[in-house]
XYZ file of N, CA and C in Angstrom:
378
model
N -64.853 16.364 -5.829
C -63.738 15.868 -5.648
C -62.775 17.229 -5.289
N -61.720 16.567 -4.209
C -61.005 17.816 -3.477
C -60.129 18.589 -4.422
N -59.819 19.859 -4.287
C -58.632 20.967 -4.848
C -57.529 20.261 -4.298
N -57.229 20.163 -3.062
C -56.111 19.809 -2.904
C -56.159 17.860 -2.304
N -55.300 17.264 -2.707
C -55.689 15.801 -2.598
C -54.063 15.678 -1.908
N -54.069 14.413 -0.911
C -53.260 13.780 -0.245
C -52.638 13.117 -0.643
N -51.148 12.977 -1.530
C -50.754 12.238 -2.208
C -49.968 10.658 -1.388
N -50.225 9.760 -2.112
C -49.509 8.347 -0.789
C -47.722 8.891 -1.020
N -47.290 8.693 0.188
C -45.674 9.101 0.245
C -44.966 7.596 -0.436
N -44.021 7.675 -1.446
C -43.087 6.565 -1.991
C -42.057 7.111 -2.167
N -41.268 6.157 -1.462
C -39.360 6.384 -1.008
C -39.134 6.695 -2.402
N -37.756 7.142 -2.353
C -37.051 7.478 -3.979
C -36.247 6.349 -4.224
N -36.457 5.829 -5.299
C -35.725 4.445 -5.776
C -34.135 5.359 -6.150
N -33.030 3.865 -5.057
C -31.602 4.212 -5.518
C -31.293 4.088 -7.172
N -30.737 4.796 -7.649
C -30.070 4.558 -9.134
C -29.121 3.339 -9.076
N -29.154 2.508 -9.519
C -28.051 1.553 -9.829
C -26.731 1.961 -10.393
N -25.273 1.982 -9.736
C -24.545 2.247 -10.320
C -23.998 1.663 -11.916
N -24.279 2.173 -12.799
C -23.516 1.595 -14.027
C -22.198 1.129 -14.113
N -21.998 -0.086 -14.619
C -20.608 -0.629 -14.852
C -19.733 0.592 -16.354
N -18.834 1.034 -15.665
C -18.085 1.793 -17.278
C -17.624 0.747 -17.829
N -16.845 -0.054 -17.767
C -15.884 -0.500 -18.695
C -14.482 -0.528 -18.663
N -14.394 0.333 -17.039
C -12.814 0.684 -16.841
C -12.242 -0.554 -15.883
N -11.474 -1.099 -16.370
C -10.612 -2.047 -15.711
C -9.884 -1.170 -14.421
N -10.207 -1.887 -13.064
C -9.786 -1.550 -11.760
C -8.225 -1.546 -11.964
N -7.956 -0.728 -10.800
C -6.370 -0.892 -10.734
C -5.762 0.048 -11.689
N -6.656 1.021 -12.019
C -5.854 1.944 -13.379
C -5.618 3.272 -12.395
N -6.209 3.518 -11.295
C -6.269 5.149 -10.677
C -6.226 4.701 -9.599
N -5.617 5.977 -8.647
C -5.555 6.000 -7.220
C -5.931 7.143 -7.089
N -6.649 7.416 -5.740
C -6.947 8.846 -5.174
C -6.181 8.859 -4.363
N -5.741 10.314 -4.254
C -4.492 10.975 -3.420
C -5.378 11.626 -2.154
N -4.643 10.407 -0.774
C -5.366 11.041 0.499
C -4.897 12.532 1.058
N -3.953 13.207 0.297
C -4.040 14.377 0.421
C -4.468 15.415 -0.048
N -4.932 15.378 -1.427
C -5.908 16.361 -1.875
C -6.995 16.066 -3.073
N -7.105 14.711 -2.737
C -8.489 13.774 -3.707
C -8.058 13.742 -5.025
N -7.099 14.259 -5.469
C -6.892 14.209 -6.614
C -6.879 12.516 -7.474
N -7.315 12.320 -8.637
C -7.505 10.913 -9.265
C -6.276 10.940 -10.012
N -4.879 9.805 -9.777
C -3.821 9.918 -10.439
C -3.966 8.822 -11.123
N -3.290 8.563 -12.556
C -3.225 7.400 -13.357
C -1.938 6.854 -12.696
N -2.097 5.476 -12.552
C -0.815 4.775 -11.670
C 0.292 4.545 -12.266
N 0.381 5.010 -13.667
C 1.919 4.863 -14.572
C 2.307 6.398 -13.878
N 1.571 7.288 -14.128
C 2.138 8.662 -13.531
C 2.993 8.298 -12.224
N 2.154 7.565 -10.813
C 2.360 7.486 -9.830
C 3.931 7.079 -9.515
N 3.848 5.776 -10.399
C 5.192 4.967 -10.492
C 5.917 5.586 -10.909
N 6.161 6.546 -11.864
C 7.154 7.187 -12.316
C 7.595 8.551 -11.581
N 6.590 8.886 -10.820
C 7.072 10.167 -9.967
C 7.235 9.446 -8.414
N 7.810 7.984 -7.946
C 8.120 6.782 -6.948
C 6.884 7.688 -5.834
N 5.411 7.156 -6.045
C 4.651 7.247 -5.230
C 4.354 8.693 -4.531
N 4.656 9.514 -5.246
C 4.621 11.068 -4.769
C 3.446 11.416 -5.669
N 2.617 12.176 -4.938
C 1.246 12.922 -5.868
C 1.833 14.416 -6.900
N 1.507 14.013 -7.791
C 2.314 15.336 -8.674
C 1.336 16.586 -8.179
N 0.481 16.566 -7.706
C -0.358 17.853 -7.802
C -0.167 18.487 -6.338
N -0.033 17.704 -5.003
C 0.303 18.143 -3.645
C 1.413 17.837 -3.264
N 2.501 16.786 -3.654
C 3.215 16.079 -3.203
C 3.395 15.033 -2.149
N 2.185 14.575 -1.586
C 1.873 13.854 -0.839
C 2.456 12.301 -1.131
N 3.111 11.890 -0.343
C 3.731 10.781 -0.432
C 2.988 9.521 0.275
N 3.127 8.474 -0.899
C 2.360 7.407 -0.623
C 3.322 6.990 0.105
N 2.582 5.567 0.972
C 3.626 4.721 1.538
C 4.727 3.463 0.482
N 5.706 3.211 0.835
C 6.812 2.658 -0.120
C 7.010 1.284 0.884
N 6.924 0.277 0.179
C 7.607 -0.894 0.884
C 9.161 -1.105 0.863
N 9.518 -1.490 1.923
C 11.200 -1.879 1.878
C 12.009 -1.741 0.851
N 11.533 -2.810 0.003
C 12.450 -3.401 -1.175
C 12.489 -1.871 -2.200
N 11.079 -1.327 -2.611
C 11.221 -0.700 -3.029
C 11.914 0.955 -2.948
N 12.030 1.270 -1.327
C 12.959 2.277 -1.217
C 14.492 1.851 -1.265
N 14.468 0.650 -1.152
C 16.535 0.389 -1.271
C 16.489 0.500 -2.593
N 15.709 0.384 -3.649
C 15.882 0.255 -4.982
C 16.186 1.754 -5.465
N 15.206 2.627 -4.661
C 15.102 3.961 -5.189
C 16.874 4.318 -4.629
N 17.065 4.098 -3.660
C 18.208 4.448 -2.700
C 19.774 4.357 -3.602
N 19.666 2.981 -3.392
C 20.885 2.122 -4.094
C 20.988 2.506 -5.748
N 22.152 2.745 -6.111
C 23.009 3.317 -7.602
C 22.098 2.357 -8.453
N 21.730 2.709 -9.658
C 21.580 1.649 -10.613
C 20.054 0.688 -9.922
N 19.669 0.621 -8.795
C 18.657 -0.045 -8.351
C 19.322 -1.351 -7.572
N 20.523 -1.740 -7.691
C 20.947 -2.858 -7.312
C 21.429 -2.838 -5.757
N 20.754 -3.845 -5.177
C 20.838 -4.131 -3.882
C 20.743 -5.389 -3.552
N 21.927 -6.081 -2.818
C 22.085 -7.267 -2.562
C 21.652 -7.634 -1.192
N 20.632 -8.307 -0.885
C 20.043 -8.558 0.627
C 20.845 -9.980 1.213
N 21.178 -9.730 2.150
C 21.789 -10.622 3.144
C 20.502 -11.357 3.634
N 20.705 -12.599 4.757
C 19.711 -13.304 5.262
C 17.984 -13.224 4.718
N 17.977 -13.490 3.181
C 16.911 -13.169 2.841
C 15.770 -14.005 3.592
N 16.068 -15.629 3.831
C 15.186 -16.352 4.498
C 15.052 -16.711 5.851
N 15.982 -15.616 6.566
C 15.642 -15.647 8.199
C 14.209 -15.145 8.313
N 13.860 -16.006 9.215
C 12.225 -15.888 9.878
C 12.389 -15.287 11.545
N 11.283 -14.649 11.804
C 11.333 -14.309 13.583
C 10.834 -15.454 13.919
N 10.690 -16.269 14.653
C 10.375 -17.286 15.487
C 9.700 -16.939 17.155
N 9.045 -17.857 17.728
C 8.570 -17.547 18.954
C 8.824 -18.769 20.365
N 10.294 -17.913 20.235
C 11.063 -18.712 21.156
C 10.196 -18.694 22.520
N 9.785 -17.913 23.053
C 9.095 -17.655 24.527
C 7.871 -18.065 24.528
N 7.257 -18.293 23.254
C 5.986 -19.070 23.557
C 4.905 -17.991 24.417
N 5.411 -17.026 24.016
C 4.502 -15.415 24.788
C 2.841 -16.002 24.231
N 2.313 -15.786 25.480
C 0.658 -15.526 25.456
C 0.342 -14.430 25.929
N -0.745 -14.028 25.115
C -1.437 -13.116 25.079
C -2.962 -12.953 24.244
N -3.729 -11.706 24.067
C -4.802 -11.563 23.473
C -4.924 -12.402 22.163
N -3.398 -12.479 21.250
C -3.858 -12.905 20.256
C -2.227 -13.636 20.485
N -1.667 -15.092 20.057
C -0.528 -15.403 19.924
C 0.644 -14.915 18.974
N 1.530 -14.614 19.645
C 2.655 -14.013 18.375
C 2.899 -15.051 17.428
N 2.857 -15.977 16.867
C 2.707 -16.927 15.936
C 1.949 -16.312 14.915
N 0.331 -16.032 15.465
C -0.691 -15.369 14.719
C -0.255 -14.205 14.222
N 0.177 -13.631 14.935
C 0.751 -12.187 14.577
C 1.629 -11.722 13.707
N 2.565 -13.096 13.738
C 3.453 -12.658 12.900
C 3.429 -13.307 11.316
N 2.240 -14.465 11.269
C 1.916 -14.961 10.445
C 0.910 -13.494 9.345
N 0.088 -12.700 10.204
C -0.812 -12.102 9.515
C 0.332 -10.604 9.152
N 1.321 -10.682 9.769
C 2.077 -9.406 9.310
C 2.917 -9.681 8.216
N 3.405 -11.045 8.059
C 3.742 -11.793 6.774
C 3.015 -11.613 5.417
N 1.822 -11.586 5.943
C 0.884 -11.883 4.792
C 0.762 -10.323 4.297
N 0.621 -9.353 5.202
C 0.489 -7.812 4.976
C 1.574 -7.527 4.597
N 2.792 -7.585 4.532
C 3.976 -7.075 3.947
C 4.539 -7.652 3.074
N 4.575 -8.633 2.612
C 5.088 -9.937 1.932
C 6.504 -10.178 2.237
N 7.131 -9.845 3.793
C 8.361 -10.136 3.683
C 8.566 -11.061 5.007
N 9.500 -11.907 4.873
C 9.532 -12.992 6.125
C 9.700 -12.687 7.382
N 10.212 -11.071 7.641
C 10.839 -10.529 8.721
C 10.459 -9.004 8.448
N 10.781 -8.496 10.018
C 10.438 -6.892 10.063
C 11.817 -6.174 9.339
N 12.762 -6.730 9.256
C 13.993 -5.929 8.669
C 14.365 -6.860 7.222
N 14.805 -5.901 6.095
C 15.510 -6.170 5.204
C 17.107 -5.385 5.352
N 17.868 -6.308 5.029
C 19.118 -5.676 5.076
C 20.524 -6.320 3.926
N 21.016 -5.533 3.518
C 22.220 -6.094 2.790
C 23.146 -5.051 2.663
N 23.601 -5.246 1.296
C 24.685 -4.449 0.874
C 24.171 -3.793 -0.807
N 24.925 -2.551 -0.873
C 24.607 -1.706 -2.098
C 25.494 -0.678 -2.310
N 24.857 0.148 -3.414
C 26.560 1.365 -3.788
C 25.120 2.262 -3.215
N 25.820 3.638 -2.797
C 25.032 4.860 -3.115
C 26.256 5.989 -3.540
N 26.240 6.578 -4.753
C 27.392 7.851 -4.661
C 28.674 7.089 -5.266
N 28.576 5.419 -5.513
C 29.724 4.793 -6.110
C 30.224 3.974 -4.696
N 29.883 4.418 -3.411
C 30.765 3.496 -2.337
C 29.966 2.484 -1.831
N 30.466 1.678 -1.153
C 30.127 0.146 -0.970
C 29.463 0.400 0.429
N 28.077 0.266 0.828
C 27.504 0.447 1.974
C 26.681 -0.674 2.639
N 26.488 -0.780 3.787
C 25.597 -1.618 4.140
C 24.199 -1.250 4.676
N 22.985 -1.462 4.235
C 21.845 -0.846 4.536
C 20.988 -1.567 5.314
N 19.939 -1.424 5.731
C 18.736 -2.116 6.868
C 17.948 -1.143 7.338
């Protein structure tokens, strides 16, 4: 029997991640500092990280609600949609780009416009 034996190499087995029973969508990781933030806290702070003040993206309607007094905003031309009048040809069609952006933003057009009040004054926003 040899004093030194050569052992057969066996690769390490990866541990399977365990499900913790925490529902998804409760926490968000900050892109600025890496802090894990409870979504309720993030909502109350208007999408701003309480630790590093990183500003998460806000949608157009969310921003308008924050700007207008009492969150009241009257949208104009809500059903207006862009159309491909020129039938532009490119790598991807303009119609497919419009469809993809509508799905991504949830908005029918690139612009949201309307009226509201800021500081008690009637204003037009867009």
